[in-house]
mmCIF file of C-alpha atoms in Angstrom:
data_model
loop_
_atom_site.group_PDB
_atom_site.id
_atom_site.type_symbol
_atom_site.label_atom_id
_atom_site.label_comp_id
_atom_site.label_asym_id
_atom_site.label_seq_id
_atom_site.Cartn_x
_atom_site.Cartn_y
_atom_site.Cartn_z
ATOM 1 C CA MET A 1 0.000 0.000 0.000
ATOM 2 C CA ALA A 2 2.822 2.376 0.937
ATOM 3 C CA THR A 3 4.531 1.570 -2.348
ATOM 4 C CA ASN A 4 1.347 2.399 -4.256
ATOM 5 C CA ARG A 5 1.034 5.736 -2.442
ATOM 6 C CA LEU A 6 4.647 6.643 -3.224
ATOM 7 C CA LEU A 7 4.124 5.702 -6.853
ATOM 8 C CA ALA A 8 0.987 7.841 -7.018
ATOM 9 C CA VAL A 9 2.836 10.812 -5.509
ATOM 10 C CA ALA A 10 5.691 10.404 -8.001
ATOM 11 C CA VAL A 11 3.284 10.231 -10.945
ATOM 12 C CA LEU A 12 1.440 13.340 -9.703
ATOM 13 C CA ALA A 13 4.718 15.250 -9.282
ATOM 14 C CA LEU A 14 5.805 14.280 -12.778
ATOM 15 C CA ALA A 15 2.447 15.357 -14.204
ATOM 16 C CA LEU A 16 2.640 18.742 -12.446
ATOM 17 C CA ALA A 17 6.193 19.288 -13.661
ATOM 18 C CA SER A 18 5.158 18.440 -17.214
ATOM 19 C CA LEU A 19 2.251 20.881 -16.952
ATOM 20 C CA ALA A 20 4.490 23.676 -15.648
ATOM 21 C CA LEU A 21 7.020 23.163 -18.455
ATOM 22 C CA GLY A 22 4.491 22.390 -21.163
ATOM 23 C CA GLN A 23 5.265 25.613 -23.056
ATOM 24 C CA ALA A 24 9.035 24.947 -23.174
ATOM 25 C CA ASN A 25 10.479 23.561 -26.413
ATOM 26 C CA GLY A 26 14.231 23.525 -25.707
ATOM 27 C CA LYS A 27 14.745 26.924 -27.386
ATOM 28 C CA LEU A 28 14.684 30.514 -26.236
ATOM 29 C CA GLN A 29 11.281 31.941 -27.179
ATOM 30 C CA ILE A 30 10.313 35.612 -27.044
ATOM 31 C CA HIS A 31 6.648 36.167 -27.837
ATOM 32 C CA PHE A 32 5.856 39.777 -28.715
ATOM 33 C CA MET A 33 2.109 39.813 -28.090
ATOM 34 C CA ASP A 34 -0.448 41.704 -30.117
ATOM 35 C CA VAL A 35 -2.213 43.637 -27.344
ATOM 36 C CA GLY A 36 -3.513 46.426 -29.576
ATOM 37 C CA GLN A 37 -2.192 49.917 -28.870
ATOM 38 C CA GLY A 38 -0.108 48.834 -25.921
ATOM 39 C CA ASP A 39 2.838 46.624 -25.125
ATOM 40 C CA GLY A 40 3.496 43.144 -23.827
ATOM 41 C CA ALA A 41 5.961 40.306 -24.363
ATOM 42 C CA VAL A 42 6.653 36.965 -22.727
ATOM 43 C CA LEU A 43 9.967 35.108 -22.701
ATOM 44 C CA ILE A 44 10.149 31.336 -22.219
ATOM 45 C CA SER A 45 13.552 29.823 -21.505
ATOM 46 C CA PRO A 46 14.605 26.476 -23.007
ATOM 47 C CA GLN A 47 13.829 24.782 -19.685
ATOM 48 C CA GLY A 48 10.506 26.545 -19.180
ATOM 49 C CA GLN A 49 11.134 29.556 -16.957
ATOM 50 C CA VAL A 50 8.829 32.435 -17.880
ATOM 51 C CA VAL A 51 9.369 36.219 -17.804
ATOM 52 C CA LEU A 52 6.656 38.757 -18.630
ATOM 53 C CA PHE A 53 7.732 42.145 -20.023
ATOM 54 C CA ASP A 54 4.835 44.566 -19.523
ATOM 55 C CA ALA A 55 1.168 43.765 -20.149
ATOM 56 C CA GLY A 56 -0.749 46.851 -21.207
ATOM 57 C CA LYS A 57 -4.399 47.534 -21.884
ATOM 58 C CA ASP A 58 -5.257 48.524 -25.412
ATOM 59 C CA LEU A 59 -5.918 52.274 -25.368
ATOM 60 C CA LYS A 60 -9.030 51.900 -27.559
ATOM 61 C CA ARG A 61 -10.695 48.654 -26.439
ATOM 62 C CA ARG A 62 -9.742 49.135 -22.775
ATOM 63 C CA ASP A 63 -9.665 45.401 -22.104
ATOM 64 C CA CYS A 64 -7.166 42.567 -21.544
ATOM 65 C CA VAL A 65 -8.723 39.928 -23.788
ATOM 66 C CA LYS A 66 -5.735 39.629 -26.132
ATOM 67 C CA PRO A 67 -2.859 39.114 -23.650
ATOM 68 C CA LEU A 68 -4.944 36.869 -21.383
ATOM 69 C CA SER A 69 -6.034 34.601 -24.203
ATOM 70 C CA TYR A 70 -2.551 34.449 -25.718
ATOM 71 C CA LEU A 71 -0.899 33.471 -22.423
ATOM 72 C CA ASP A 72 -3.654 30.924 -21.836
ATOM 73 C CA GLN A 73 -3.133 29.236 -25.206
ATOM 74 C CA LEU A 74 0.590 29.034 -24.463
ATOM 75 C CA GLY A 75 -0.281 27.050 -21.337
ATOM 76 C CA ILE A 76 1.350 29.559 -18.988
ATOM 77 C CA THR A 77 -0.022 29.124 -15.470
ATOM 78 C CA ARG A 78 2.722 30.930 -13.572
ATOM 79 C CA LEU A 79 5.374 33.584 -14.173
ATOM 80 C CA ASP A 80 8.845 33.359 -12.700
ATOM 81 C CA TYR A 81 9.570 37.073 -13.160
ATOM 82 C CA VAL A 82 7.792 40.210 -14.269
ATOM 83 C CA VAL A 83 9.746 43.143 -15.751
ATOM 84 C CA ILE A 84 7.906 46.473 -15.932
ATOM 85 C CA SER A 85 9.315 49.234 -18.112
ATOM 86 C CA HIS A 86 7.230 52.123 -16.734
ATOM 87 C CA TYR A 87 3.818 52.934 -15.284
ATOM 88 C CA HIS A 88 1.679 54.001 -18.223
ATOM 89 C CA TYR A 89 -1.717 52.340 -18.726
ATOM 90 C CA ASP A 90 -0.729 50.760 -22.050
ATOM 91 C CA HIS A 91 2.182 48.972 -20.339
ATOM 92 C CA ILE A 92 0.809 47.919 -16.918
ATOM 93 C CA GLY A 93 -2.982 48.093 -17.309
ATOM 94 C CA CYS A 94 -3.378 44.306 -17.626
ATOM 95 C CA ILE A 95 -0.876 43.282 -14.938
ATOM 96 C CA PRO A 96 -3.597 42.636 -12.285
ATOM 97 C CA ASP A 97 -5.589 40.427 -14.679
ATOM 98 C CA VAL A 98 -2.514 38.538 -15.883
ATOM 99 C CA LEU A 99 -1.216 37.888 -12.368
ATOM 100 C CA GLN A 100 -4.614 36.621 -11.275
ATOM 101 C CA GLN A 101 -4.470 34.087 -14.106
ATOM 102 C CA SER A 102 -0.696 33.371 -13.859
ATOM 103 C CA PRO A 103 0.758 34.379 -10.462
ATOM 104 C CA VAL A 104 4.351 35.613 -10.242
ATOM 105 C CA GLN A 105 6.642 33.323 -8.252
ATOM 106 C CA ARG A 106 9.749 35.438 -7.773
ATOM 107 C CA ASP A 107 10.419 39.138 -8.458
ATOM 108 C CA ALA A 108 8.449 41.864 -10.189
ATOM 109 C CA LEU A 109 11.176 44.286 -11.287
ATOM 110 C CA ASP A 110 10.310 47.933 -11.918
ATOM 111 C CA ARG A 111 11.892 51.388 -11.739
ATOM 112 C CA GLY A 112 10.778 52.046 -8.152
ATOM 113 C CA HIS A 113 9.382 55.421 -7.088
ATOM 114 C CA SER A 114 5.657 56.054 -7.578
ATOM 115 C CA TYR A 115 3.123 57.352 -10.084
ATOM 116 C CA PRO A 116 -0.301 58.982 -9.732
ATOM 117 C CA GLY A 117 -3.533 57.222 -10.612
ATOM 118 C CA ALA A 118 -5.677 54.142 -10.069
ATOM 119 C CA THR A 119 -3.810 52.056 -12.680
ATOM 120 C CA TYR A 120 -0.555 52.339 -10.748
ATOM 121 C CA GLN A 121 -2.286 51.537 -7.445
ATOM 122 C CA SER A 122 -3.869 48.432 -8.961
ATOM 123 C CA TYR A 123 -0.449 47.399 -10.221
ATOM 124 C CA LEU A 124 1.051 47.797 -6.737
ATOM 125 C CA THR A 125 -1.677 45.680 -5.194
ATOM 126 C CA ALA A 126 -1.245 42.972 -7.815
ATOM 127 C CA VAL A 127 2.543 42.562 -7.446
ATOM 128 C CA GLY A 128 2.471 42.966 -3.658
ATOM 129 C CA GLY A 129 5.577 41.712 -1.896
ATOM 130 C CA HIS A 130 7.143 40.520 -5.126
ATOM 131 C CA ARG A 131 7.999 44.090 -6.114
ATOM 132 C CA LYS A 132 11.714 44.846 -6.428
ATOM 133 C CA THR A 133 13.368 48.069 -7.560
ATOM 134 C CA ALA A 134 15.833 47.441 -10.387
ATOM 135 C CA ALA A 135 19.187 49.158 -10.873
ATOM 136 C CA ALA A 136 21.459 49.330 -13.911
ATOM 137 C CA GLY A 137 23.695 46.268 -13.969
ATOM 138 C CA ASP A 138 21.201 43.975 -12.211
ATOM 139 C CA THR A 139 20.891 40.560 -13.840
ATOM 140 C CA VAL A 140 18.386 37.723 -13.856
ATOM 141 C CA GLN A 141 19.686 34.321 -14.946
ATOM 142 C CA LEU A 142 17.258 31.711 -16.235
ATOM 143 C CA ASP A 143 18.101 28.012 -16.492
ATOM 144 C CA ALA A 144 20.967 28.658 -14.084
ATOM 145 C CA GLY A 145 23.429 25.783 -14.011
ATOM 146 C CA SER A 146 22.550 24.647 -17.513
ATOM 147 C CA PRO A 147 25.040 24.831 -20.405
ATOM 148 C CA ASN A 148 22.792 27.431 -22.064
ATOM 149 C CA PRO A 149 21.511 30.006 -19.558
ATOM 150 C CA VAL A 150 19.478 33.057 -20.518
ATOM 151 C CA VAL A 151 20.782 36.291 -18.977
ATOM 152 C CA ILE A 152 18.620 39.401 -18.649
ATOM 153 C CA THR A 153 20.578 42.557 -17.775
ATOM 154 C CA VAL A 154 19.190 45.955 -16.780
ATOM 155 C CA VAL A 155 20.911 48.630 -18.901
ATOM 156 C CA ALA A 156 18.811 51.720 -18.107
ATOM 157 C CA VAL A 157 16.381 52.922 -15.476
ATOM 158 C CA ASN A 158 15.029 56.310 -14.419
ATOM 159 C CA GLY A 159 16.705 58.264 -17.204
ATOM 160 C CA ALA A 160 20.116 56.564 -16.947
ATOM 161 C CA GLY A 161 21.657 59.637 -15.334
ATOM 162 C CA VAL A 162 19.751 62.202 -17.411
ATOM 163 C CA SER A 163 17.528 64.516 -15.373
ATOM 164 C CA THR A 164 13.923 64.120 -16.563
ATOM 165 C CA THR A 165 10.402 63.691 -15.224
ATOM 166 C CA ASN A 166 8.897 62.265 -18.405
ATOM 167 C CA GLU A 167 7.580 58.776 -17.627
ATOM 168 C CA ASN A 168 8.640 57.484 -21.052
ATOM 169 C CA ASP A 169 12.206 58.733 -20.528
ATOM 170 C CA LEU A 170 12.300 56.864 -17.208
ATOM 171 C CA SER A 171 11.643 53.466 -18.822
ATOM 172 C CA LEU A 172 13.546 50.451 -17.560
ATOM 173 C CA ALA A 173 15.460 48.800 -20.438
ATOM 174 C CA VAL A 174 17.037 45.355 -20.527
ATOM 175 C CA THR A 175 19.108 43.177 -22.824
ATOM 176 C CA VAL A 176 18.450 39.469 -23.295
ATOM 177 C CA ALA A 177 21.494 37.290 -23.985
ATOM 178 C CA PHE A 178 21.400 33.632 -25.056
ATOM 179 C CA GLY A 179 24.657 32.321 -26.476
ATOM 180 C CA ALA A 180 25.661 34.800 -29.177
ATOM 181 C CA PHE A 181 22.082 36.084 -29.603
ATOM 182 C CA ARG A 182 21.165 39.516 -28.211
ATOM 183 C CA ALA A 183 17.867 41.401 -27.935
ATOM 184 C CA GLU A 184 16.850 44.667 -26.263
ATOM 185 C CA ILE A 185 13.488 45.536 -24.696
ATOM 186 C CA GLY A 186 13.185 49.111 -23.429
ATOM 187 C CA GLY A 187 9.562 50.195 -23.109
ATOM 188 C CA ASP A 188 9.044 53.783 -24.274
ATOM 189 C CA LEU A 189 12.656 54.940 -23.937
ATOM 190 C CA SER A 190 13.230 58.289 -25.678
ATOM 191 C CA GLY A 191 15.877 59.419 -28.143
ATOM 192 C CA ASP A 192 14.861 63.029 -28.701
ATOM 193 C CA ASN A 193 15.506 66.346 -26.971
ATOM 194 C CA THR A 194 12.363 68.498 -26.918
ATOM 195 C CA ALA A 195 10.431 70.511 -24.357
ATOM 196 C CA SER A 196 8.884 67.214 -23.178
ATOM 197 C CA TYR A 197 11.476 64.526 -23.917
ATOM 198 C CA LYS A 198 15.146 63.880 -23.200
ATOM 199 C CA ASP A 199 17.518 61.793 -25.295
ATOM 200 C CA ILE A 200 18.207 58.681 -23.213
ATOM 201 C CA GLU A 201 18.967 56.330 -26.108
ATOM 202 C CA THR A 202 22.293 57.889 -27.150
ATOM 203 C CA GLY A 203 23.833 57.480 -23.698
ATOM 204 C CA VAL A 204 22.477 53.963 -23.194
ATOM 205 C CA ALA A 205 23.420 52.565 -26.617
ATOM 206 C CA PRO A 206 27.074 51.809 -25.705
ATOM 207 C CA GLN A 207 25.871 49.801 -22.691
ATOM 208 C CA VAL A 208 23.671 47.751 -25.035
ATOM 209 C CA GLY A 209 26.103 47.235 -27.906
ATOM 210 C CA PRO A 210 25.234 45.297 -31.074
ATOM 211 C CA ILE A 211 21.947 43.388 -30.943
ATOM 212 C CA ASP A 212 20.011 41.111 -33.250
ATOM 213 C CA VAL A 213 16.432 42.004 -32.258
ATOM 214 C CA TYR A 214 15.238 45.435 -31.140
ATOM 215 C CA LYS A 215 11.854 45.887 -29.489
ATOM 216 C CA VAL A 216 11.335 49.332 -31.017
ATOM 217 C CA HIS A 217 10.996 51.948 -28.285
ATOM 218 C CA HIS A 218 7.762 53.888 -27.795
ATOM 219 C CA HIS A 219 5.790 52.034 -30.496
ATOM 220 C CA CYS A 220 8.057 53.686 -33.118
ATOM 221 C CA SER A 221 7.077 57.234 -32.208
ATOM 222 C CA SER A 222 8.963 60.147 -33.724
ATOM 223 C CA HIS A 223 10.697 60.616 -30.350
ATOM 224 C CA SER A 224 12.391 57.187 -30.410
ATOM 225 C CA THR A 225 15.023 55.241 -32.319
ATOM 226 C CA ASN A 226 17.529 57.954 -33.107
ATOM 227 C CA ASP A 227 20.456 57.605 -35.516
ATOM 228 C CA ALA A 228 23.073 57.225 -32.779
ATOM 229 C CA TRP A 229 21.090 54.381 -31.207
ATOM 230 C CA LEU A 230 20.848 52.507 -34.508
ATOM 231 C CA ALA A 231 24.484 53.131 -35.448
ATOM 232 C CA THR A 232 25.644 51.588 -32.161
ATOM 233 C CA THR A 233 23.174 48.736 -31.685
ATOM 234 C CA LYS A 234 22.912 47.700 -35.372
ATOM 235 C CA PRO A 235 19.783 45.512 -35.093
ATOM 236 C CA ALA A 236 18.646 43.381 -38.015
ATOM 237 C CA VAL A 237 15.051 43.029 -36.795
ATOM 238 C CA GLY A 238 12.752 45.602 -35.183
ATOM 239 C CA ILE A 239 9.486 44.629 -33.459
ATOM 240 C CA ILE A 240 6.861 47.398 -33.396
ATOM 241 C CA SER A 241 3.927 47.064 -30.991
ATOM 242 C CA THR A 242 1.160 49.265 -32.347
ATOM 243 C CA GLY A 243 -2.628 49.301 -32.613
ATOM 244 C CA ILE A 244 -5.086 49.723 -35.466
ATOM 245 C CA GLY A 245 -6.408 53.279 -35.670
ATOM 246 C CA ASN A 246 -4.323 54.517 -32.724
ATOM 247 C CA ASP A 247 -4.495 58.215 -31.859
ATOM 248 C CA TYR A 248 -0.710 58.753 -31.822
ATOM 249 C CA GLY A 249 0.296 58.258 -35.451
ATOM 250 C CA HIS A 250 2.340 55.152 -34.632
ATOM 251 C CA PRO A 251 4.459 54.042 -36.321
ATOM 252 C CA ALA A 252 5.722 57.523 -37.193
ATOM 253 C CA PRO A 253 7.184 58.120 -40.683
ATOM 254 C CA ASP A 254 10.521 59.469 -39.432
ATOM 255 C CA CYS A 255 11.031 56.594 -36.967
ATOM 256 C CA LEU A 256 10.327 54.035 -39.676
ATOM 257 C CA ALA A 257 12.583 55.843 -42.150
ATOM 258 C CA ARG A 258 15.483 55.707 -39.688
ATOM 259 C CA LEU A 259 14.935 51.965 -39.248
ATOM 260 C CA HIS A 260 14.864 51.417 -43.009
ATOM 261 C CA VAL A 261 18.028 53.461 -43.587
ATOM 262 C CA GLY A 262 19.674 51.403 -40.833
ATOM 263 C CA GLY A 263 18.840 48.192 -42.688
ATOM 264 C CA VAL A 264 16.310 47.009 -40.098
ATOM 265 C CA LYS A 265 13.399 44.828 -41.207
ATOM 266 C CA THR A 266 10.362 45.557 -39.052
ATOM 267 C CA TYR A 267 7.513 43.383 -37.835
ATOM 268 C CA TRP A 268 4.357 45.120 -36.593
ATOM 269 C CA THR A 269 1.731 43.605 -34.332
ATOM 270 C CA GLU A 270 -1.023 45.622 -36.096
ATOM 271 C CA ILE A 271 -1.289 48.027 -39.031
ATOM 272 C CA GLY A 272 -1.131 51.114 -36.804
ATOM 273 C CA ASN A 273 -2.243 54.578 -37.832
ATOM 274 C CA GLY A 274 0.900 56.285 -39.078
ATOM 275 C CA VAL A 275 2.872 55.464 -42.191
ATOM 276 C CA GLU A 276 1.896 52.536 -44.405
ATOM 277 C CA PRO A 277 4.098 49.399 -44.336
ATOM 278 C CA GLU A 278 6.523 49.041 -47.230
ATOM 279 C CA ALA A 279 6.637 45.685 -49.014
ATOM 280 C CA GLY A 280 9.849 43.804 -48.339
ATOM 281 C CA LEU A 281 10.804 46.021 -45.403
ATOM 282 C CA ASP A 282 7.781 45.856 -43.083
ATOM 283 C CA VAL A 283 5.573 42.915 -42.087
ATOM 284 C CA VAL A 284 2.252 43.294 -40.265
ATOM 285 C CA GLY A 285 2.154 40.024 -38.403
ATOM 286 C CA GLY A 286 -0.026 39.899 -35.272
ATOM 287 C CA ASN A 287 1.740 37.977 -32.496
ATOM 288 C CA ILE A 288 5.442 37.704 -33.379
ATOM 289 C CA VAL A 289 7.640 34.903 -32.002
ATOM 290 C CA VAL A 290 11.440 34.970 -32.021
ATOM 291 C CA GLU A 291 13.112 31.601 -31.406
ATOM 292 C CA VAL A 292 16.768 30.668 -30.902
ATOM 293 C CA ALA A 293 18.125 27.149 -30.449
ATOM 294 C CA PRO A 294 21.072 26.528 -28.089
ATOM 295 C CA GLY A 295 24.378 27.097 -29.853
ATOM 296 C CA ALA A 296 22.622 28.215 -33.044
ATOM 297 C CA SER A 297 24.090 30.610 -35.592
ATOM 298 C CA THR A 298 20.615 31.682 -36.760
ATOM 299 C CA TYR A 299 17.271 32.662 -35.243
ATOM 300 C CA THR A 300 13.743 32.712 -36.612
ATOM 301 C CA VAL A 301 10.993 35.326 -36.590
ATOM 302 C CA GLN A 302 7.502 33.847 -36.917
ATOM 303 C CA PRO A 303 4.552 36.244 -37.241
ATOM 304 C CA SER A 304 1.159 34.627 -36.709
ATOM 305 C CA GLN A 305 -0.085 36.243 -39.941
ATOM 306 C CA ALA A 306 2.944 35.868 -42.232
ATOM 307 C CA PRO A 307 5.634 33.321 -43.201
ATOM 308 C CA GLU A 308 8.597 32.582 -40.950
ATOM 309 C CA ASP A 309 11.922 34.327 -41.638
ATOM 310 C CA THR A 310 15.424 33.188 -40.644
ATOM 311 C CA TYR A 311 18.317 35.522 -39.794
ATOM 312 C CA PRO A 312 22.004 34.997 -38.945
ATOM 313 C CA ILE A 313 23.007 35.855 -35.410
ATOM 314 C CA ALA A 314 25.362 38.800 -35.859
ATOM 315 C CA ALA A 315 27.877 37.736 -33.227
ATOM 316 C CA ALA A 316 27.858 34.131 -34.464
ATOM 317 C CA GLY A 317 29.112 34.853 -37.981
ATOM 318 C CA PRO A 318 32.462 33.765 -39.422
ATOM 319 C CA PRO A 319 35.577 35.202 -37.781
ATOM 320 C CA PRO A 320 36.648 38.558 -39.236
ATOM 321 C CA GLY A 321 39.273 38.635 -41.954
ATOM 322 C CA PRO A 322 42.251 40.969 -42.100
ATOM 323 C CA ALA A 323 41.521 44.529 -41.030
ATOM 324 C CA PRO A 324 40.803 46.919 -43.931
ATOM 325 C CA LYS A 325 43.690 49.206 -44.917
ATOM 326 C CA PHE A 326 41.813 52.452 -45.604
ATOM 327 C CA ALA A 327 38.910 54.420 -44.121
ATOM 328 C CA TRP A 328 36.954 57.501 -45.165
ATOM 329 C CA SER A 329 33.748 59.457 -44.677
ATOM 330 C CA ARG A 330 31.135 59.095 -47.375
ATOM 331 C CA ASN A 331 30.788 62.902 -47.278
ATOM 332 C CA SER A 332 34.499 63.789 -47.554
ATOM 333 C CA SER A 333 36.851 64.132 -50.532
ATOM 334 C CA LEU A 334 39.691 62.683 -48.415
ATOM 335 C CA TYR A 335 40.608 59.203 -47.223
ATOM 336 C CA HIS A 336 42.926 57.899 -44.472
ATOM 337 C CA PHE A 337 44.914 54.868 -43.461
ATOM 338 C CA ALA A 338 42.519 52.804 -41.332
ATOM 339 C CA THR A 339 44.763 53.066 -38.254
ATOM 340 C CA CYS A 340 45.091 56.844 -38.526
ATOM 341 C CA SER A 341 43.781 58.813 -35.551
ATOM 342 C CA PHE A 342 41.744 61.066 -37.879
ATOM 343 C CA VAL A 343 39.402 58.117 -38.504
ATOM 344 C CA ASN A 344 38.109 58.534 -34.942
ATOM 345 C CA ASN A 345 36.541 61.852 -35.987
ATOM 346 C CA ILE A 346 34.256 60.200 -38.563
ATOM 347 C CA SER A 347 30.699 59.538 -37.372
ATOM 348 C CA PRO A 348 29.703 55.837 -37.444
ATOM 349 C CA GLN A 349 26.886 56.421 -39.949
ATOM 350 C CA ASN A 350 29.326 57.980 -42.466
ATOM 351 C CA LEU A 351 32.337 55.699 -41.897
ATOM 352 C CA GLN A 352 33.390 53.456 -44.798
ATOM 353 C CA LYS A 353 36.394 51.131 -45.089
ATOM 354 C CA GLY A 354 38.191 49.115 -47.766
ATOM 355 C CA ASP A 355 41.409 47.430 -48.849
ATOM 356 C CA THR A 356 41.994 49.841 -51.755
ATOM 357 C CA PRO A 357 41.828 53.654 -51.831
ATOM 358 C CA PRO A 358 38.370 54.918 -52.794
ATOM 359 C CA GLU A 359 37.972 56.381 -56.256
ATOM 360 C CA GLY A 360 37.760 60.168 -56.482
ATOM 361 C CA LYS A 361 39.237 60.802 -53.008
ATOM 362 C CA THR A 362 42.684 62.036 -52.005
ATOM 363 C CA LEU A 363 44.875 60.789 -49.155
ATOM 364 C CA HIS A 364 44.771 63.251 -46.265
ATOM 365 C CA GLN A 365 48.161 65.045 -46.191
ATOM 366 C CA HIS A 366 48.286 64.908 -42.381
ATOM 367 C CA CYS A 367 47.717 61.152 -42.393
ATOM 368 C CA PRO A 368 51.226 59.611 -42.151
ATOM 369 C CA LEU A 369 52.137 56.287 -43.693
ATOM 370 C CA GLY A 370 52.575 54.801 -40.248
ATOM 371 C CA GLY A 371 48.899 55.383 -39.552
ATOM 372 C CA HIS A 372 49.256 57.176 -36.200
#
């Protein structure tokens, strides 16, 4: 009888473990959810740990039907961590509903401080004692002890040293690292200096470095995704969370143009209400899933409403060949030896290099043969 009871307990434990890890598939998954005009993403580690990045209410429908149903169909019944970028309705409005359906087990990381309004108070009540104030440099490791951990690192919070009271500027931003793969998720981080906004992106970009996937800040508003950010982070894929008929003109024409010039292919959750998507450069895809296998040199992007695409992981490419011999600005009539100190004065977006002198340009007379 005792043996039967022990066997029953073991079977039950195995069944519960299988249920908890039912959404895991041995790969890193990042699901960028279509929540309408809002934001929300869920990360599932290869071994089944789950992190929620924001869960906002759609600013038109004012409900949580989309994120709740999507998490339910994934089989997610609990969250290991919650990461909150900032306290706007379209980023935290559905947190109480989501946590009622899938309780958080560990920490709910946010930027600390407070914010006026009932939405923020409901958020506080929902996360309760799980709330933890994040600081730049903080890390969360998933699948710890495995050969292929997932590392989430906080790279910006509360303006990253820039004095500002704009809630978007204060967004908490993180990088996700899995092998050579890198992604960045930064809420509504700003990259513009106006009467209302401060440029946070330019100062944070060096802390982020090159990435493969960029969760486009602020729904691709005109105040996000500046040239310096793109020149430093060099993403191949941009995910834009935007809603049909939104009142903000997202995605904005200038934001999208900067992404296109930077060679970024974008995937939108909905059509938006700004510029029209351009064939071959923009995909309107609904829920968008990025997957990376352990040790892979490629990753996939699978929109629910479009075919899957495969991309090389930038850091996993072939080793670099010999360093180029010459460098120049696309806007200058001069060129330099690549090791010359004058090359440091060329902005990244204008810098070009090659093994032979460029046609139509003259060697800078102050650029010595030794290259110093």
